[in-house]
XYZ file of C-alpha atoms in Angstrom:
273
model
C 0.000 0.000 0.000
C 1.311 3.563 -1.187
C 1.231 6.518 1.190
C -1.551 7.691 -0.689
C -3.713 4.875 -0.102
C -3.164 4.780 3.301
C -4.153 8.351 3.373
C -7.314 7.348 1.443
C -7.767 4.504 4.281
C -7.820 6.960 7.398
C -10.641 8.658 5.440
C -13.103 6.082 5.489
C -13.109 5.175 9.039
C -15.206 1.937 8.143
C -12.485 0.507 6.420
C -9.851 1.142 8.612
C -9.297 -1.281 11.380
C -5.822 0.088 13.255
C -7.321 1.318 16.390
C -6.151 4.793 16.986
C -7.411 8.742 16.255
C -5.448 10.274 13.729
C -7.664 12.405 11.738
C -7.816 13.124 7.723
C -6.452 16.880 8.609
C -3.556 15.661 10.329
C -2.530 13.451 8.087
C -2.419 15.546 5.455
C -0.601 17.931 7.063
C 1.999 15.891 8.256
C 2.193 14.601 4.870
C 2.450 18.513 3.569
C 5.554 19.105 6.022
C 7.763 16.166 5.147
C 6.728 17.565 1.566
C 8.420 21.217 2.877
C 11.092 19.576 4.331
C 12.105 17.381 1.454
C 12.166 20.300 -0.642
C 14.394 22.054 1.477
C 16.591 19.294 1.858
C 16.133 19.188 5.763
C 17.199 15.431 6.880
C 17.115 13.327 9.909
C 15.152 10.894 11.884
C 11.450 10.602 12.650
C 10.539 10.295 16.067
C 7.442 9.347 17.729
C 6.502 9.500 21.296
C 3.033 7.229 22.471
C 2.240 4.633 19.126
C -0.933 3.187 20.727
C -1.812 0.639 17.839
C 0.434 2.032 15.199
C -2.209 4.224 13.376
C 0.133 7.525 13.079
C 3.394 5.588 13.201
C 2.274 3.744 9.894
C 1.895 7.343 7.983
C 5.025 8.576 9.279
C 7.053 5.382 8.366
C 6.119 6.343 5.060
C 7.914 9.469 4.975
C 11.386 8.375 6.327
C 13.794 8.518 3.044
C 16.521 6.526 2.712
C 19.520 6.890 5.372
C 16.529 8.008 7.860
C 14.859 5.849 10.341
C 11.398 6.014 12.039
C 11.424 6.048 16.254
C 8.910 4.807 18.024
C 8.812 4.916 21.967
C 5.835 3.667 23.543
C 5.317 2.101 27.300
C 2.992 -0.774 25.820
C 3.025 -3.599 27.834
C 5.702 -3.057 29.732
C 6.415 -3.036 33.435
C 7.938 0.176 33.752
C 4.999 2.174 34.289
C 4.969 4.769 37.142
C 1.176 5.303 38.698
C -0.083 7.700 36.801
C 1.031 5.970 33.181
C -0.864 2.819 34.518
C -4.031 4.786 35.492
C -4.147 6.672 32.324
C -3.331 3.499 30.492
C -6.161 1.110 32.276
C -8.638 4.187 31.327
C -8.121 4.780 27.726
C -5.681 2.198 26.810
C -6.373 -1.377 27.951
C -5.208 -3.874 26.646
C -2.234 -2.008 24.691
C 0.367 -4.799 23.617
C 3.385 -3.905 21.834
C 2.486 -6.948 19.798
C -0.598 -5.205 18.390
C 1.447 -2.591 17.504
C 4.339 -4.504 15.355
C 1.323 -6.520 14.103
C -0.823 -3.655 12.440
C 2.778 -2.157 11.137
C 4.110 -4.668 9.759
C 1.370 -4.802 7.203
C 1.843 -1.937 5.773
C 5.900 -2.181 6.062
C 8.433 -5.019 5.177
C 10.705 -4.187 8.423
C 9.599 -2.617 12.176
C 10.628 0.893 13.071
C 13.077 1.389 15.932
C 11.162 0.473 18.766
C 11.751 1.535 22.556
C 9.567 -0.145 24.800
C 10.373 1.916 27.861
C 9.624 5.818 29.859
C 10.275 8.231 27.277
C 12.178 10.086 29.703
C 15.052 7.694 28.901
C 15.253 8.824 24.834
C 17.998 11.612 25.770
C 19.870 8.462 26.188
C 19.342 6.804 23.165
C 18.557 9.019 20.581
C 21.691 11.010 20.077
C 21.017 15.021 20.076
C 19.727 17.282 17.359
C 19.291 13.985 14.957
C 15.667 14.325 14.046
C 14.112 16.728 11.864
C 9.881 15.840 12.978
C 9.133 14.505 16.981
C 5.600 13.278 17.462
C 4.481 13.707 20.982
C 1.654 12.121 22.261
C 2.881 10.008 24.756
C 1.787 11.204 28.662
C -1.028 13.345 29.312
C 0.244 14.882 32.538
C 1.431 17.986 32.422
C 4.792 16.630 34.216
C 5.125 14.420 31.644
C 3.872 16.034 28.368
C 6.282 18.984 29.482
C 9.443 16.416 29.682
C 8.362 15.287 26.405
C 8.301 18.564 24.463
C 11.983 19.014 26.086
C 13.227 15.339 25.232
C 11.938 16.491 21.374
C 13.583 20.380 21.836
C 16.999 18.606 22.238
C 16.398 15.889 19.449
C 15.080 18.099 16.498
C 18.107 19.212 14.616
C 18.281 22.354 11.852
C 14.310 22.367 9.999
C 12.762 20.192 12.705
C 9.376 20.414 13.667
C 7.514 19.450 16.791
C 3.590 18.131 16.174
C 1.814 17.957 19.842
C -1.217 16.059 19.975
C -3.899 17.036 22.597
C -3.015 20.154 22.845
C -6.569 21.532 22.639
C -8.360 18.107 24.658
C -10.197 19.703 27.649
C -10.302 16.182 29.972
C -6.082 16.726 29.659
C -5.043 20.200 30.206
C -2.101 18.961 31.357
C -0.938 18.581 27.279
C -1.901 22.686 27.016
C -0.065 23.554 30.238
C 3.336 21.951 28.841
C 2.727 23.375 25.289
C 2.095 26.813 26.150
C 4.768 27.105 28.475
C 7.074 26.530 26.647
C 5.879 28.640 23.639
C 5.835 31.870 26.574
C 9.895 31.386 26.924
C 9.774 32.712 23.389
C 11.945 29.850 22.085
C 8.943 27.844 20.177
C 7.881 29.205 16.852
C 3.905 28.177 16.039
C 3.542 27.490 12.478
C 0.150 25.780 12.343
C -2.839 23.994 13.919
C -5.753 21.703 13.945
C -8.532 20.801 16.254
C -6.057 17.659 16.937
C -2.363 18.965 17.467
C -0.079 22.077 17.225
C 2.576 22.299 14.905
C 5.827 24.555 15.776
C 9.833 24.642 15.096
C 12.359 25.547 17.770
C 14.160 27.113 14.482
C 13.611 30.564 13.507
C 15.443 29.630 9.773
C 13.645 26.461 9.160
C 9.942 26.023 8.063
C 7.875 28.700 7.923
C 4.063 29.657 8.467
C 3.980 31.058 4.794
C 5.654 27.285 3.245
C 3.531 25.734 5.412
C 0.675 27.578 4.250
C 1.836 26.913 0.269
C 1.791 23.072 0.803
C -1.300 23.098 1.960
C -2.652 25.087 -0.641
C -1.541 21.955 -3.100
C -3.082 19.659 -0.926
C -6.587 18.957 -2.224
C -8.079 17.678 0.929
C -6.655 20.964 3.354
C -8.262 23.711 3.668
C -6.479 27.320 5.376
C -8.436 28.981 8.135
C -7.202 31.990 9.788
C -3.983 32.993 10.518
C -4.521 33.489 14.137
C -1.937 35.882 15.579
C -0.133 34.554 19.461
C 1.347 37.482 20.951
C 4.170 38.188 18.303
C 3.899 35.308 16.159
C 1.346 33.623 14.041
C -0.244 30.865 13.407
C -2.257 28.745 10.668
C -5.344 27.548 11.355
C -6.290 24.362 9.006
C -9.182 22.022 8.419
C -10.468 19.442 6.052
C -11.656 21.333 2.499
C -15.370 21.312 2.019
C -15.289 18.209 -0.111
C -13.297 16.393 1.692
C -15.470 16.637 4.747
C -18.468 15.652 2.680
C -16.272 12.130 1.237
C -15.703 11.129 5.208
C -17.576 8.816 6.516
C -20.648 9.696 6.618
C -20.808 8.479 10.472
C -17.941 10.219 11.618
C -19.241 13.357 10.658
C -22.226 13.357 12.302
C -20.415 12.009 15.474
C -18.792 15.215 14.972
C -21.221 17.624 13.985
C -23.727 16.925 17.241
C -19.144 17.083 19.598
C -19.408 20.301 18.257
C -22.446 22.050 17.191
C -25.000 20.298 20.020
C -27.507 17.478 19.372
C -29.573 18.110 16.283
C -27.717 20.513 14.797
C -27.140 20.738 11.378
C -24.410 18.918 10.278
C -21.399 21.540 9.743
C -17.507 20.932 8.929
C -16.044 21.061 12.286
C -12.401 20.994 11.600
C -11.226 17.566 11.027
């Protein structure tokens, strides 16, 4: 399967059986900045911090070119979990078996990722400094945790990188919004774009920009711009599924969505993803 049939797949939720969220928008976008940084010739490894089932780590294993590698740290099944990762992992994770995971990727890949079955709090060790150039984080949703997280990927990204934080907008986890805006008021983190799902932003004021992130989404059929919403003295993109786009998704899903976000009986509306 081609990147762009797996993109197709995590469109029509009924066909798609890797348990997981990653939403059409995201996706896309993700897709749009390894298309940026290709272009620009920006290189390195692709890490990702919390796999669940594989859903997101499939679309990024796509992207990693050769002489790159895809990381994947995840807790899964493992006995080094501290109290809060094995509360917030009997609530909305149960189950989670790092066999599940290398299952669902390996059908859509010939070979595994690197995979680090342990705290992400131990990738400073093993992931050697400034050597990735995009750092998934959706691993913890403490704010203790999330906020180690965004400073394990601040000391991994190298020249171009980008951070992607998921959560950062989910109200029953403010602890994801606490670590992402604190670090964006030191005035080191640069936004460049967002969804209802996660916040995209560079550490590096001559990498990738709002205005080429903005450009590749403009080629992508299935993204549509918002505003550019201005945070304190940067700004930031705003981006959502084009009209049509929403209309192809599953039918279900969007009116799962509509009555999330407009109230029960609404009209169904595009709400973003």
């Amino acid at each position: 399967m081609s990147v762009t049939e797996y993109l197709e797949l995590i469109a029509a939720p009924a066909d798609d059986d890797v348990a997981g969220w990653l939403y059409p928008t995201d996706a896309e976008l993700l897709g749009a900045i390894d298309d940026i940084q290709a272009r620009a010739g920006i290189t390195g490894d692709i890490l990702e911090i919390g796999a669940y089932h594989g859903k997101s780590a499939i679309l990024l294993g796509y992207f990693a070119r050769r002489g790159e590698s895809l990381i994947v740290c995840d807790l899964f099944d493992s006995a080094a979990q501290d109290a809060d990762n094995q509360s917030e992992n009997a609530a909305f994770y149960p189950g989670l078996r790092q066999a599940d995971f290398e299952r669902n990727y390996l059908r859509f890949h010939p070979r595994l990722p690197i995979v680090h079955a342990r705290p992400s709090a131990e990738l400073g060790t093993l992931v050697a400094a400034g050597s990735c150039r995009l750092v998934h984080v959706d691993g913890g949703h403490t704010y203790d945790v999330a906020h180690a997280d965004i400073q394990t990927a601040r000391r991994l990204l190298g020249p171009g990188g980008v951070l992607a934080v998921d959560d950062w907008s989910s109200a029953h986890i403010p602890g994801v919004a606490m670590a992402f805006w604190s670090e964006y008021l030191t005035g080191r983190l640069l936004p460049l774009a967002f969804t209802k799902g996660k916040f995209y932003a560079t550490w590096d004021p001559g990498g990738v920009t709002v205005e080429q992130v903005a450009a590749a989404v403009a080629d992508r059929a299935a993204l549509a711009t918002g505003d550019t919403v201005p945070l304190g003295p940067h700004r930031a993109l705003g981006v959502t599924m084009a009209p049509d786009a929403w209309r192809a998704y599953a039918a279900s899903q969007r009116e799962k969505y509509s009555k999330l976000y407009s109230g029960s009986g609404a009209p169904e509306q595009m709400v973003g993803f």
